[in-house]
Amino acid sequence: MITTETYRKIQQLTEMKVEAVLVSTASVRAAAVSKTETAMIVGETGRISGSIGGGEVEEEVIKEAQEILREGISKRIGIGVSKREEKRRGMLPGGTMKFYIQPLDRIPHLCIFSGGAFAAILARFGMMVGFRITVIDYDPEFVPPEDFSGAEIVITDRYQNLLKEISINKSSYLLIATRDHRYDTRVLTQLLHSNPAYLGIIFSAKKKEALYTRLKEKGIPEDLIATIHLPAGLPIGAATMEEIALSVIAEIIKERSAQNA
């Protein structure tokens, strides 16, 4: 799992537009590897932060990561491990380590439009599966930093001028869950033309047609409206906030996997 400190560093480097890659441990045959040593950030001159356990493997991965950074691609690599390194890491004999290396600007970015308890749960789930998190709200009371550790927090003027506040691209996954359906519509109309990887909204299925009608009245094409995941989340019979958040993350992962296939 990527640590909160690594997520904070990713956010900082992304804002500074520093070119770097994230190295994540994909698999390892090991008896004991620290959970905090599963990711690191590598720039043009070497390791910036984090660790994948040090030693020979880390040195070799850094060289590979620098080459991948120059190529500007995402790539999975496998590294053979010497017997000495196996012993040091507590690995099973004959093992290999696999890593996923991706530029920081290609790390999937989950933007949650609303703070509060549900958003905090969704943010934690998102981090657990490798997303960079941004939470957008207009009331600081709903986004206390202690509840959103590792996430970027953006405070807006009641969700106005969103595209000036956040950067959206094809690696962006957008989830609208405001505390007022009027704000849902305001946010949605601003995001519809941003071409994200995913756009979903927490909304009652019974009110779906009413929302579609309002969007059509605003002149939004039906084919664009059809791209909205409404209500967001896979149909797993979710009832609690945790279950709903899990269904949303599962749907987002499904979309990400389909796009990367």
PDB file of C-alpha atoms in Angstrom, residues 59-189:
ATOM      1  CA  GLU A  59      19.360   0.344  -7.368  1.00  0.00           C
ATOM      2  CA  GLU A  60      18.403  -1.576 -10.506  1.00  0.00           C
ATOM      3  CA  VAL A  61      14.787  -0.403 -10.399  1.00  0.00           C
ATOM      4  CA  ILE A  62      15.880   3.232 -10.102  1.00  0.00           C
ATOM      5  CA  LYS A  63      17.902   2.862 -13.319  1.00  0.00           C
ATOM      6  CA  GLU A  64      14.922   1.266 -15.081  1.00  0.00           C
ATOM      7  CA  ALA A  65      12.599   3.968 -13.744  1.00  0.00           C
ATOM      8  CA  GLN A  66      14.834   6.768 -15.036  1.00  0.00           C
ATOM      9  CA  GLU A  67      14.776   5.218 -18.507  1.00  0.00           C
ATOM     10  CA  ILE A  68      10.981   4.853 -18.387  1.00  0.00           C
ATOM     11  CA  LEU A  69      10.733   8.496 -17.263  1.00  0.00           C
ATOM     12  CA  ARG A  70      12.684   9.559 -20.348  1.00  0.00           C
ATOM     13  CA  GLU A  71      10.373   7.474 -22.540  1.00  0.00           C
ATOM     14  CA  GLY A  72       7.269   8.965 -20.921  1.00  0.00           C
ATOM     15  CA  ILE A  73       5.413   5.656 -20.683  1.00  0.00           C
ATOM     16  CA  SER A  74       3.939   3.347 -18.056  1.00  0.00           C
ATOM     17  CA  LYS A  75       5.502  -0.090 -17.812  1.00  0.00           C
ATOM     18  CA  ARG A  76       5.619  -3.272 -15.734  1.00  0.00           C
ATOM     19  CA  ILE A  77       9.060  -4.748 -15.100  1.00  0.00           C
ATOM     20  CA  GLY A  78      10.408  -7.881 -13.441  1.00  0.00           C
ATOM     21  CA  ILE A  79      13.686  -7.980 -11.537  1.00  0.00           C
ATOM     22  CA  GLY A  80      15.624 -11.143 -10.743  1.00  0.00           C
ATOM     23  CA  VAL A  81      16.876 -11.344  -7.169  1.00  0.00           C
ATOM     24  CA  SER A  82      20.267 -12.682  -6.069  1.00  0.00           C
ATOM     25  CA  LYS A  83      20.490 -15.219  -3.244  1.00  0.00           C
ATOM     26  CA  ARG A  84      22.088 -12.604  -1.018  1.00  0.00           C
ATOM     27  CA  GLU A  85      19.231 -10.201  -1.689  1.00  0.00           C
ATOM     28  CA  GLU A  86      16.663 -12.952  -1.168  1.00  0.00           C
ATOM     29  CA  LYS A  87      18.082 -13.609   2.270  1.00  0.00           C
ATOM     30  CA  ARG A  88      18.198  -9.928   3.164  1.00  0.00           C
ATOM     31  CA  ARG A  89      14.577  -9.421   2.133  1.00  0.00           C
ATOM     32  CA  GLY A  90      13.268 -12.665   3.585  1.00  0.00           C
ATOM     33  CA  MET A  91      12.191 -13.909   0.165  1.00  0.00           C
ATOM     34  CA  LEU A  92      11.446 -17.418  -0.970  1.00  0.00           C
ATOM     35  CA  PRO A  93      14.229 -18.992  -3.102  1.00  0.00           C
ATOM     36  CA  GLY A  94      14.146 -18.436  -6.852  1.00  0.00           C
ATOM     37  CA  GLY A  95      11.812 -15.477  -6.616  1.00  0.00           C
ATOM     38  CA  THR A  96      11.439 -12.373  -8.718  1.00  0.00           C
ATOM     39  CA  MET A  97      10.039  -8.972  -7.901  1.00  0.00           C
ATOM     40  CA  LYS A  98       7.643  -7.173 -10.211  1.00  0.00           C
ATOM     41  CA  PHE A  99       7.033  -3.441 -10.289  1.00  0.00           C
ATOM     42  CA  TYR A 100       4.647  -1.045 -11.996  1.00  0.00           C
ATOM     43  CA  ILE A 101       6.218   2.251 -13.055  1.00  0.00           C
ATOM     44  CA  GLN A 102       4.104   5.193 -14.201  1.00  0.00           C
ATOM     45  CA  PRO A 103       4.608   8.942 -14.732  1.00  0.00           C
ATOM     46  CA  LEU A 104       3.043  11.033 -11.971  1.00  0.00           C
ATOM     47  CA  ASP A 105       0.724  12.763 -14.435  1.00  0.00           C
ATOM     48  CA  ARG A 106      -0.724   9.374 -15.415  1.00  0.00           C
ATOM     49  CA  ILE A 107      -1.550   8.227 -11.906  1.00  0.00           C
ATOM     50  CA  PRO A 108      -5.336   7.832 -11.767  1.00  0.00           C
ATOM     51  CA  HIS A 109      -6.832  10.865 -10.077  1.00  0.00           C
ATOM     52  CA  LEU A 110     -10.089  10.571  -8.130  1.00  0.00           C
ATOM     53  CA  CYS A 111     -11.845  13.900  -7.586  1.00  0.00           C
ATOM     54  CA  ILE A 112     -14.650  13.803  -5.022  1.00  0.00           C
ATOM     55  CA  PHE A 113     -17.032  16.741  -5.149  1.00  0.00           C
ATOM     56  CA  SER A 114     -18.135  17.025  -1.506  1.00  0.00           C
ATOM     57  CA  GLY A 115     -16.578  16.476   1.860  1.00  0.00           C
ATOM     58  CA  GLY A 116     -18.114  14.698   4.804  1.00  0.00           C
ATOM     59  CA  ALA A 117     -18.109  11.158   6.144  1.00  0.00           C
ATOM     60  CA  PHE A 118     -18.905   9.420   2.850  1.00  0.00           C
ATOM     61  CA  ALA A 119     -16.167  11.289   1.002  1.00  0.00           C
ATOM     62  CA  ALA A 120     -13.654  10.366   3.720  1.00  0.00           C
ATOM     63  CA  ILE A 121     -14.483   6.669   3.311  1.00  0.00           C
ATOM     64  CA  LEU A 122     -14.307   6.893  -0.480  1.00  0.00           C
ATOM     65  CA  ALA A 123     -10.976   8.720  -0.301  1.00  0.00           C
ATOM     66  CA  ARG A 124      -9.473   5.989   1.891  1.00  0.00           C
ATOM     67  CA  PHE A 125     -10.697   3.263  -0.462  1.00  0.00           C
ATOM     68  CA  GLY A 126      -9.327   5.194  -3.442  1.00  0.00           C
ATOM     69  CA  MET A 127      -5.879   5.512  -1.892  1.00  0.00           C
ATOM     70  CA  MET A 128      -5.837   1.814  -1.074  1.00  0.00           C
ATOM     71  CA  VAL A 129      -6.163   0.966  -4.777  1.00  0.00           C
ATOM     72  CA  GLY A 130      -3.664   3.524  -6.077  1.00  0.00           C
ATOM     73  CA  PHE A 131      -5.592   6.723  -6.791  1.00  0.00           C
ATOM     74  CA  ARG A 132      -4.410  10.241  -6.106  1.00  0.00           C
ATOM     75  CA  ILE A 133      -7.241  12.001  -4.284  1.00  0.00           C
ATOM     76  CA  THR A 134      -8.655  15.522  -4.477  1.00  0.00           C
ATOM     77  CA  VAL A 135     -11.676  16.534  -2.390  1.00  0.00           C
ATOM     78  CA  ILE A 136     -13.616  19.644  -3.420  1.00  0.00           C
ATOM     79  CA  ASP A 137     -16.108  21.439  -1.168  1.00  0.00           C
ATOM     80  CA  TYR A 138     -17.212  24.965  -0.297  1.00  0.00           C
ATOM     81  CA  ASP A 139     -17.297  24.503   3.491  1.00  0.00           C
ATOM     82  CA  PRO A 140     -13.983  23.786   5.276  1.00  0.00           C
ATOM     83  CA  GLU A 141     -15.872  22.195   8.186  1.00  0.00           C
ATOM     84  CA  PHE A 142     -16.693  19.208   5.976  1.00  0.00           C
ATOM     85  CA  VAL A 143     -13.079  18.549   4.959  1.00  0.00           C
ATOM     86  CA  PRO A 144     -11.012  18.474   8.166  1.00  0.00           C
ATOM     87  CA  PRO A 145      -7.422  17.547   7.234  1.00  0.00           C
ATOM     88  CA  GLU A 146      -7.323  14.747   9.805  1.00  0.00           C
ATOM     89  CA  ASP A 147     -10.155  12.967   7.949  1.00  0.00           C
ATOM     90  CA  PHE A 148      -8.519  13.372   4.526  1.00  0.00           C
ATOM     91  CA  SER A 149      -4.878  12.630   5.240  1.00  0.00           C
ATOM     92  CA  GLY A 150      -2.928  12.367   1.995  1.00  0.00           C
ATOM     93  CA  ALA A 151      -5.628  14.048  -0.108  1.00  0.00           C
ATOM     94  CA  GLU A 152      -5.554  17.449  -1.747  1.00  0.00           C
ATOM     95  CA  ILE A 153      -8.341  19.674  -0.409  1.00  0.00           C
ATOM     96  CA  VAL A 154      -9.816  22.412  -2.605  1.00  0.00           C
ATOM     97  CA  ILE A 155     -12.251  24.958  -1.144  1.00  0.00           C
ATOM     98  CA  THR A 156     -14.422  26.636  -3.791  1.00  0.00           C
ATOM     99  CA  ASP A 157     -16.998  29.407  -3.901  1.00  0.00           C
ATOM    100  CA  ARG A 158     -20.004  27.065  -3.849  1.00  0.00           C
ATOM    101  CA  TYR A 159     -18.624  24.942  -6.681  1.00  0.00           C
ATOM    102  CA  GLN A 160     -18.200  27.778  -9.167  1.00  0.00           C
ATOM    103  CA  ASN A 161     -15.402  27.973 -11.774  1.00  0.00           C
ATOM    104  CA  LEU A 162     -14.349  24.389 -11.079  1.00  0.00           C
ATOM    105  CA  LEU A 163     -12.236  23.975 -14.197  1.00  0.00           C
ATOM    106  CA  LYS A 164     -10.049  26.840 -12.996  1.00  0.00           C
ATOM    107  CA  GLU A 165      -9.632  25.191  -9.593  1.00  0.00           C
ATOM    108  CA  ILE A 166      -8.710  21.652 -10.647  1.00  0.00           C
ATOM    109  CA  SER A 167      -6.970  20.009 -13.585  1.00  0.00           C
ATOM    110  CA  ILE A 168      -8.947  17.281 -15.369  1.00  0.00           C
ATOM    111  CA  ASN A 169      -7.607  14.913 -18.013  1.00  0.00           C
ATOM    112  CA  LYS A 170      -8.094  11.376 -19.303  1.00  0.00           C
ATOM    113  CA  SER A 171      -6.678  10.001 -16.041  1.00  0.00           C
ATOM    114  CA  SER A 172      -9.345  11.794 -13.976  1.00  0.00           C
ATOM    115  CA  TYR A 173     -12.229   9.975 -12.291  1.00  0.00           C
ATOM    116  CA  LEU A 174     -14.936  12.345 -11.075  1.00  0.00           C
ATOM    117  CA  LEU A 175     -17.550  11.549  -8.429  1.00  0.00           C
ATOM    118  CA  ILE A 176     -20.243  14.073  -7.505  1.00  0.00           C
ATOM    119  CA  ALA A 177     -21.853  13.652  -4.090  1.00  0.00           C
ATOM    120  CA  THR A 178     -22.773  17.120  -2.847  1.00  0.00           C
ATOM    121  CA  ARG A 179     -25.163  17.734   0.025  1.00  0.00           C
ATOM    122  CA  ASP A 180     -27.661  19.573  -2.203  1.00  0.00           C
ATOM    123  CA  HIS A 181     -29.006  18.363  -5.556  1.00  0.00           C
ATOM    124  CA  ARG A 182     -28.863  21.942  -6.851  1.00  0.00           C
ATOM    125  CA  TYR A 183     -25.109  21.804  -6.431  1.00  0.00           C
ATOM    126  CA  ASP A 184     -25.047  18.373  -8.073  1.00  0.00           C
ATOM    127  CA  THR A 185     -26.455  19.947 -11.229  1.00  0.00           C
ATOM    128  CA  ARG A 186     -24.104  22.940 -11.024  1.00  0.00           C
ATOM    129  CA  VAL A 187     -21.064  20.693 -10.736  1.00  0.00           C
ATOM    130  CA  LEU A 188     -22.269  18.256 -13.374  1.00  0.00           C
ATOM    131  CA  THR A 189     -22.879  20.879 -16.058  1.00  0.00           C
TER     132      THR A 189
END
